[in-house]
PDB file of C-alpha atoms in Angstrom:
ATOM      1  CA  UNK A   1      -0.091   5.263 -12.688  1.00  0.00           C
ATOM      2  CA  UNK A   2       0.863   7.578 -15.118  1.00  0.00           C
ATOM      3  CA  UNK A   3      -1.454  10.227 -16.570  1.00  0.00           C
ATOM      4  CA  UNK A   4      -0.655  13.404 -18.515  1.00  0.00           C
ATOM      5  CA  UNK A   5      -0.175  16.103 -16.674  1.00  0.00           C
ATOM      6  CA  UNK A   6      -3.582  17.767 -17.239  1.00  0.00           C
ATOM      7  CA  UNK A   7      -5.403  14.754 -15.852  1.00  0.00           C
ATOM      8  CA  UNK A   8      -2.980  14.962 -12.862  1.00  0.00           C
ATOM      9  CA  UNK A   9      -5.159  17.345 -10.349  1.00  0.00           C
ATOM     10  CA  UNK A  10      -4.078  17.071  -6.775  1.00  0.00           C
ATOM     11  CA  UNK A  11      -6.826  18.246  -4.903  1.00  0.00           C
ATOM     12  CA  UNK A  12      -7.451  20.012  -1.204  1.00  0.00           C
ATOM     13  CA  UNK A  13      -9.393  17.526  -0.800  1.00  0.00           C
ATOM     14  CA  UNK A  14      -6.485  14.618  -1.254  1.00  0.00           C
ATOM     15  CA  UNK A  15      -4.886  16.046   1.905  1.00  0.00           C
ATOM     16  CA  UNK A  16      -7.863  16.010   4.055  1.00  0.00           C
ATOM     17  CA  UNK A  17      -6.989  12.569   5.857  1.00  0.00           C
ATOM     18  CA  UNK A  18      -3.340  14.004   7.302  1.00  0.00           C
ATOM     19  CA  UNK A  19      -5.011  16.271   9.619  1.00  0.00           C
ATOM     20  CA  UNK A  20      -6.538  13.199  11.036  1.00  0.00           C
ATOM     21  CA  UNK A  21      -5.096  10.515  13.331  1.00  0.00           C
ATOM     22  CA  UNK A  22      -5.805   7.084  15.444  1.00  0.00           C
ATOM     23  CA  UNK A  23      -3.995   4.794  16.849  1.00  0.00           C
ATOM     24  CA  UNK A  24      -4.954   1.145  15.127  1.00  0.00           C
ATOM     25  CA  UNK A  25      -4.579  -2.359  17.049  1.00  0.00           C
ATOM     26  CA  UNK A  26      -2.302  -5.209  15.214  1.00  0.00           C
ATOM     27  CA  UNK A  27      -4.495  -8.041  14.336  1.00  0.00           C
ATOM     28  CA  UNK A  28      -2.274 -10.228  12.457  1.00  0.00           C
ATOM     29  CA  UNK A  29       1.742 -10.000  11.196  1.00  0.00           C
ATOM     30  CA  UNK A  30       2.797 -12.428   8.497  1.00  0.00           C
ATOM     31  CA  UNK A  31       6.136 -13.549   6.154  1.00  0.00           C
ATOM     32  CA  UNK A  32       5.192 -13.273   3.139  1.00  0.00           C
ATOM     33  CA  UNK A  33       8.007 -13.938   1.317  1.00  0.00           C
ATOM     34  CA  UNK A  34      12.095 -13.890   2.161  1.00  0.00           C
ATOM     35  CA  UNK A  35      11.857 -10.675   3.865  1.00  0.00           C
ATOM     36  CA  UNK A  36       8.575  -8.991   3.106  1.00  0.00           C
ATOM     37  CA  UNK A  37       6.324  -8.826   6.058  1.00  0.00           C
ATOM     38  CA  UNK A  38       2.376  -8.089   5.937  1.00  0.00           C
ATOM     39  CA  UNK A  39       0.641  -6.207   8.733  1.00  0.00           C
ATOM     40  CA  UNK A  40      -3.211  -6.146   8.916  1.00  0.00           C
ATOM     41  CA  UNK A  41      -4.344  -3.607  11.421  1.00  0.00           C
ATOM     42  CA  UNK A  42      -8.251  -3.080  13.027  1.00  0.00           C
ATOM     43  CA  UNK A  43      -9.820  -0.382  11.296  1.00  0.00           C
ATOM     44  CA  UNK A  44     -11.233   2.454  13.531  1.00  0.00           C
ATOM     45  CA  UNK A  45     -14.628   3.182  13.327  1.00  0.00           C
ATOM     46  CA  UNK A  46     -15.231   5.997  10.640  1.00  0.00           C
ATOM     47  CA  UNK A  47     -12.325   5.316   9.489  1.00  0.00           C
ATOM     48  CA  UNK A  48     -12.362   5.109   5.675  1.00  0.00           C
ATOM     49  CA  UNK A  49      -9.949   5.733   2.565  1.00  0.00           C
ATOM     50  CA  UNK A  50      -9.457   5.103  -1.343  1.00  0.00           C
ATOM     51  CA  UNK A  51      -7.692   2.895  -2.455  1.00  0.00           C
ATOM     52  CA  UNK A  52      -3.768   3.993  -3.166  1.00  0.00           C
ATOM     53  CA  UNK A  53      -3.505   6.649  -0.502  1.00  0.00           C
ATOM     54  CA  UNK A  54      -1.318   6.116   2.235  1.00  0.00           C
ATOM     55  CA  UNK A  55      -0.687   6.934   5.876  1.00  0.00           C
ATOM     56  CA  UNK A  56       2.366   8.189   8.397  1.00  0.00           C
ATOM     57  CA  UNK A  57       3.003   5.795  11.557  1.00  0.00           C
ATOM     58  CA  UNK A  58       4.936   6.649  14.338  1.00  0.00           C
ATOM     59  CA  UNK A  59       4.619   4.529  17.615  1.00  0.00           C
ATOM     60  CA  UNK A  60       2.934   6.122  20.286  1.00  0.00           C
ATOM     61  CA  UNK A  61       5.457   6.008  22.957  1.00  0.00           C
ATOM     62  CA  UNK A  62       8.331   7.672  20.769  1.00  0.00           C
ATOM     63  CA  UNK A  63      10.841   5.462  22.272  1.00  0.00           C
ATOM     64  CA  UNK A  64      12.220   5.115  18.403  1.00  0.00           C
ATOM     65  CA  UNK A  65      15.751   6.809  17.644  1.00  0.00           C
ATOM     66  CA  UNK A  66      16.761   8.544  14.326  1.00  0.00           C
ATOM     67  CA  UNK A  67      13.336   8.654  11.883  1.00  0.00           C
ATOM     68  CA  UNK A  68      10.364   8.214  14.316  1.00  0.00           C
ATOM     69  CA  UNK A  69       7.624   7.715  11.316  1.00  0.00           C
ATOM     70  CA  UNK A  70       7.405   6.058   8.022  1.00  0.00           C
ATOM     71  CA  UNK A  71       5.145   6.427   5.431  1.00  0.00           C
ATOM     72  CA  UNK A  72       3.375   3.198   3.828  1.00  0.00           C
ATOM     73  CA  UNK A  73       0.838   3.148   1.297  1.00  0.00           C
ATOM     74  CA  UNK A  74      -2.137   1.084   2.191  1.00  0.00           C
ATOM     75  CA  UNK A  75      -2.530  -2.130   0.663  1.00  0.00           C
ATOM     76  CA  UNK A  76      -5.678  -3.072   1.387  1.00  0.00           C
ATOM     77  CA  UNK A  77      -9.896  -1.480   0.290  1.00  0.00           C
ATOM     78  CA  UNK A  78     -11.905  -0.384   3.550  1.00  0.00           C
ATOM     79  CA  UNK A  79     -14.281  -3.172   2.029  1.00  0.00           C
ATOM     80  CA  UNK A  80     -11.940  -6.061   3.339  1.00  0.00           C
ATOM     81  CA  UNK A  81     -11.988  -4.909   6.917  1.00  0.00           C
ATOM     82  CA  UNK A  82      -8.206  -4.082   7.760  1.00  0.00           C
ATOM     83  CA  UNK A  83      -5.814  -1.838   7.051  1.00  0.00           C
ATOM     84  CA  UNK A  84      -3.089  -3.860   5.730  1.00  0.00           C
ATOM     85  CA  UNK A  85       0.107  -2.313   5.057  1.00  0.00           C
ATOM     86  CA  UNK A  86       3.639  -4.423   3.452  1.00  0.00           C
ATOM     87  CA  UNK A  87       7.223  -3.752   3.889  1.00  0.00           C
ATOM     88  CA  UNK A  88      10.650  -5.525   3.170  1.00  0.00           C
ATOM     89  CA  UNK A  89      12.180  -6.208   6.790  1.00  0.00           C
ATOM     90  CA  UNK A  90      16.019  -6.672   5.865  1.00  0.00           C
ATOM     91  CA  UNK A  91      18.956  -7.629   7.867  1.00  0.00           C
ATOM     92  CA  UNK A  92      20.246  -3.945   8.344  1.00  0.00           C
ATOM     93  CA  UNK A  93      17.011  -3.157   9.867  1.00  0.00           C
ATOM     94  CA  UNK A  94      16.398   0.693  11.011  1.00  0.00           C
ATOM     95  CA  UNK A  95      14.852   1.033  14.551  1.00  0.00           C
ATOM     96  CA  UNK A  96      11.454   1.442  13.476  1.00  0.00           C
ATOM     97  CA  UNK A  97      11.769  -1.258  11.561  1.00  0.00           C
ATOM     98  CA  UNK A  98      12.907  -3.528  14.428  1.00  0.00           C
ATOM     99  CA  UNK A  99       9.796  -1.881  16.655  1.00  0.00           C
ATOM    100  CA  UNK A 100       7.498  -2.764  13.493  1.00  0.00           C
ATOM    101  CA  UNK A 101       8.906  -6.247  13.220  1.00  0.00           C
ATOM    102  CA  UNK A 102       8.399  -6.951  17.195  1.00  0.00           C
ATOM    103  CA  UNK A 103       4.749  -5.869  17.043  1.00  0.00           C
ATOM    104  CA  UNK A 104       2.707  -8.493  18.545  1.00  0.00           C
ATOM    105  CA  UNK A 105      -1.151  -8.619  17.801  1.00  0.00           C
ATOM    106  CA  UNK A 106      -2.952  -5.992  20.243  1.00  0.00           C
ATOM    107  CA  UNK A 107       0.219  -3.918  20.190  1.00  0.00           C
ATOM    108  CA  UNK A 108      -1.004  -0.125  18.642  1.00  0.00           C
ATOM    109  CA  UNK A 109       0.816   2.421  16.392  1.00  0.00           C
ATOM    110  CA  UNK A 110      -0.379   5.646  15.192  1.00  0.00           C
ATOM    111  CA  UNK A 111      -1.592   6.141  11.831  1.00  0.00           C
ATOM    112  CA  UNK A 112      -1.605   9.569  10.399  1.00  0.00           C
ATOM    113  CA  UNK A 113      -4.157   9.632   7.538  1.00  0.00           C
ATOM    114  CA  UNK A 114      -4.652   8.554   5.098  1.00  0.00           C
ATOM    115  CA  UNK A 115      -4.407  10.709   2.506  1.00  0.00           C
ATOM    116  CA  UNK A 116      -2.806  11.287  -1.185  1.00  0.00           C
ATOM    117  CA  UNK A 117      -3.463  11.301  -4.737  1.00  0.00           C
ATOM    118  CA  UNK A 118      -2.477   7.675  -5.954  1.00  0.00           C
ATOM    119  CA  UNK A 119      -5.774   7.128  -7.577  1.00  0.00           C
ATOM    120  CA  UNK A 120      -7.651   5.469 -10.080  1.00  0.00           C
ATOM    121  CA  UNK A 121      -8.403   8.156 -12.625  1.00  0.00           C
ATOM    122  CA  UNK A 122     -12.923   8.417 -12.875  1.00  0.00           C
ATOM    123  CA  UNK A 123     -12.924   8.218 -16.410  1.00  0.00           C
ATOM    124  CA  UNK A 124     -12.727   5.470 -19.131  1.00  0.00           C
ATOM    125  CA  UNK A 125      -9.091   4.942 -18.998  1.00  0.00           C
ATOM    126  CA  UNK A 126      -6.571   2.575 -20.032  1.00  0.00           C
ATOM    127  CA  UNK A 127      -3.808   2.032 -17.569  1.00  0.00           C
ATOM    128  CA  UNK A 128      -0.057   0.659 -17.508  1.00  0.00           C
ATOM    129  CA  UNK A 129       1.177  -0.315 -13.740  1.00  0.00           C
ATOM    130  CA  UNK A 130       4.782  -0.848 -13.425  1.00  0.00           C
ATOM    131  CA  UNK A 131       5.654  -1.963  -9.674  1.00  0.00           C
ATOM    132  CA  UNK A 132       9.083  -3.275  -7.975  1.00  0.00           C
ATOM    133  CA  UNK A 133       9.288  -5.052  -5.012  1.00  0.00           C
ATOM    134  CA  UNK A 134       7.428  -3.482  -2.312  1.00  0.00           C
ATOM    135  CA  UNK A 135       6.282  -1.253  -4.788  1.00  0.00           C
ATOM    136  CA  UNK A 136       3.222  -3.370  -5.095  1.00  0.00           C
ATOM    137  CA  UNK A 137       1.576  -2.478  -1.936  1.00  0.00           C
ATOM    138  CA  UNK A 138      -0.816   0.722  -3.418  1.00  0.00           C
ATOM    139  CA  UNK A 139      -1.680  -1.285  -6.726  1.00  0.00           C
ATOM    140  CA  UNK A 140      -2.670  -3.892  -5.282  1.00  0.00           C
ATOM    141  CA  UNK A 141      -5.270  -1.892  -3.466  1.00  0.00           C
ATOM    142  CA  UNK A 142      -5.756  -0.616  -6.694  1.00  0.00           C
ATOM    143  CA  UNK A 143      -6.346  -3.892  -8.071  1.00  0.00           C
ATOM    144  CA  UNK A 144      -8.849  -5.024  -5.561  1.00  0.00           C
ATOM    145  CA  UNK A 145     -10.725  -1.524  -6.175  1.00  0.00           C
ATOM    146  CA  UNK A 146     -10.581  -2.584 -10.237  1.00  0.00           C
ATOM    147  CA  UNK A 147     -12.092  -6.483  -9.536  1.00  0.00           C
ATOM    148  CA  UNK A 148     -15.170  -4.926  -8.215  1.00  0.00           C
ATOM    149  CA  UNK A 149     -15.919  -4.049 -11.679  1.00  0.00           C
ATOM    150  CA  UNK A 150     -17.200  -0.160 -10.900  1.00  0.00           C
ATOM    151  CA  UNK A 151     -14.705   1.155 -13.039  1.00  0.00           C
ATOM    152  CA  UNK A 152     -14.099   1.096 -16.901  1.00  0.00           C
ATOM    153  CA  UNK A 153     -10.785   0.965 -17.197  1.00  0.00           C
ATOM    154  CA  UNK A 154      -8.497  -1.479 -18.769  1.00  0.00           C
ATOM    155  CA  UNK A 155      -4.933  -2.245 -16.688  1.00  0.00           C
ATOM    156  CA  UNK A 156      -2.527  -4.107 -17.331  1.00  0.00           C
ATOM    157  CA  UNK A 157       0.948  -4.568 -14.830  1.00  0.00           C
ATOM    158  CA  UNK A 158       4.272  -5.558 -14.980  1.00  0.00           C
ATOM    159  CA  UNK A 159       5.659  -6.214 -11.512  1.00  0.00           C
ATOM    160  CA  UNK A 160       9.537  -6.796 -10.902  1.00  0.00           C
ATOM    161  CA  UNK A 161      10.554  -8.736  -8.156  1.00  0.00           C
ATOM    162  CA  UNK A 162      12.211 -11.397  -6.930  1.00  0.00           C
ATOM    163  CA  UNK A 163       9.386 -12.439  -4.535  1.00  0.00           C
ATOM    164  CA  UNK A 164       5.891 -11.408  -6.242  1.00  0.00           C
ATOM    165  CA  UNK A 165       4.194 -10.614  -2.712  1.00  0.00           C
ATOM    166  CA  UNK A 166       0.273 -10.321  -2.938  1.00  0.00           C
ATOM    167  CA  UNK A 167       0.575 -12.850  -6.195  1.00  0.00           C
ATOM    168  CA  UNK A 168      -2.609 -14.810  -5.530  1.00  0.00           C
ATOM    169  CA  UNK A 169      -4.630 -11.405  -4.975  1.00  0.00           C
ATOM    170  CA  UNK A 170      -3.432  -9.868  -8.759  1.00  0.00           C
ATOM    171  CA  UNK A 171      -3.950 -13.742 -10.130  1.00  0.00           C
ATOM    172  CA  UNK A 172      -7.420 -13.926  -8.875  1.00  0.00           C
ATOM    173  CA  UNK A 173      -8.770 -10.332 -10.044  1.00  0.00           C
ATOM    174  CA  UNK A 174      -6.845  -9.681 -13.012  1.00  0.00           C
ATOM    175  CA  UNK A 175      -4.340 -12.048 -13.539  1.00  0.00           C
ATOM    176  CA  UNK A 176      -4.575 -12.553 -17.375  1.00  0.00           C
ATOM    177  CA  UNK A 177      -3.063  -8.566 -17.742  1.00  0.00           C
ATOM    178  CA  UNK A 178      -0.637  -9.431 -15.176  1.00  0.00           C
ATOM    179  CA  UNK A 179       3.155  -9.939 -16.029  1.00  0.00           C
ATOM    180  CA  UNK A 180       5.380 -11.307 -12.918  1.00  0.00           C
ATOM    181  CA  UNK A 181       9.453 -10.318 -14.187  1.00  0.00           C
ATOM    182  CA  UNK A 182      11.823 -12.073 -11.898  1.00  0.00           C
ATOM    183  CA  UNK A 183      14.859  -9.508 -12.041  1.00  0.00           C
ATOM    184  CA  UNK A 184      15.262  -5.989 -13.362  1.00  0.00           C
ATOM    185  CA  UNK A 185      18.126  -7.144 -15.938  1.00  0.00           C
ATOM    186  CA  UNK A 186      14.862  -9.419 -17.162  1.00  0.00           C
ATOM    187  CA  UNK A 187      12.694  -6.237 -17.122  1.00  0.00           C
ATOM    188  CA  UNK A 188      15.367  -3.661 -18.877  1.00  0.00           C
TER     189      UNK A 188
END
């Protein structure tokens, strides 16, 4: 989201969350697409966030070399009842990535938030998304927070990818402003 730098106030408040932290149970992994991997995790109890913030997980037993944590923006609204989070799992995969992409269901990690100012702005507004790859994973929550109709703001999105993850989400709750570009040659 891009807003002018006047409507752009971070707030205290916008860091609250990274004081905070859990460790959340894997419910379900899934391939998306290629090499883009969805995580849903249990939500704590009082656990709760807006939509495009993010979190830092580590693992809990630290057994990861080189970076220990990563930061992923949260995909999902506390209203569907997971925190789901999306990545791109390659073939030169980094050791967290390797510990992510073992995770079985009941396996924990540690979530660090959330927290952040990624937000949908509170007044009449119209809004341009531009998203590549796993880019995606905050608007979508964005989207999802946008279907439910509380907001007045017109969006519309043009998302670059060669695998448009989370495509039947954006189609079903605003898929008339949504543009799906296949390559960035095609976007430029």
């Amino acid at each position: 989201i891009y807003l002018p730098l006047k409507e752009r106030n971070m707030k205290l408040s916008d860091f609250r969350g990274i004081f905070k932290s859990q460790l959340i149970r894997l419910i379900r992994r899934e391939n998306s697409a290629g090499d883009y991997f969805i995580f849903n995790f249990e939500i704590p109890d009082g656990l709760y966030w807006t939509p495009g913030e993010h979190g830092i997980f580590t693992f809990p037993d630290n057994k990861i070399r080189g970076k220990r944590f990563r930061a992923f923006s949260i995909a999902s609204t506390p209203d569907e009842a997971v925190i789901k989070i999306a990545t791109r799992i390659g073939n030169k995969r980094s050791e967290f990535k390797k510990g992510l992409a073992g995770m079985e269901p009941v396996d924990f990690i540690k979530l660090r938030g959330p927290f952040g100012w990624f937000k949908l702005p509170e007044k009449r507004s119209r809004l341009l998304f531009i998203a590549g790859g796993i880019g995606i994973t905050p608007v979508r929550a964005l989207y999802k927070q946008l279907s439910a109709g509380k907001y007045k703001i017109y969006s519309s999105l043009l998302y670059v990818s060669g695998e448009h993850i989370f495509r039947n989400d954006l189609d079903d709750w605003n898929g008339s402003n949504v543009t799906y570009i296949e390559n960035r040659d095609e976007f430029r």
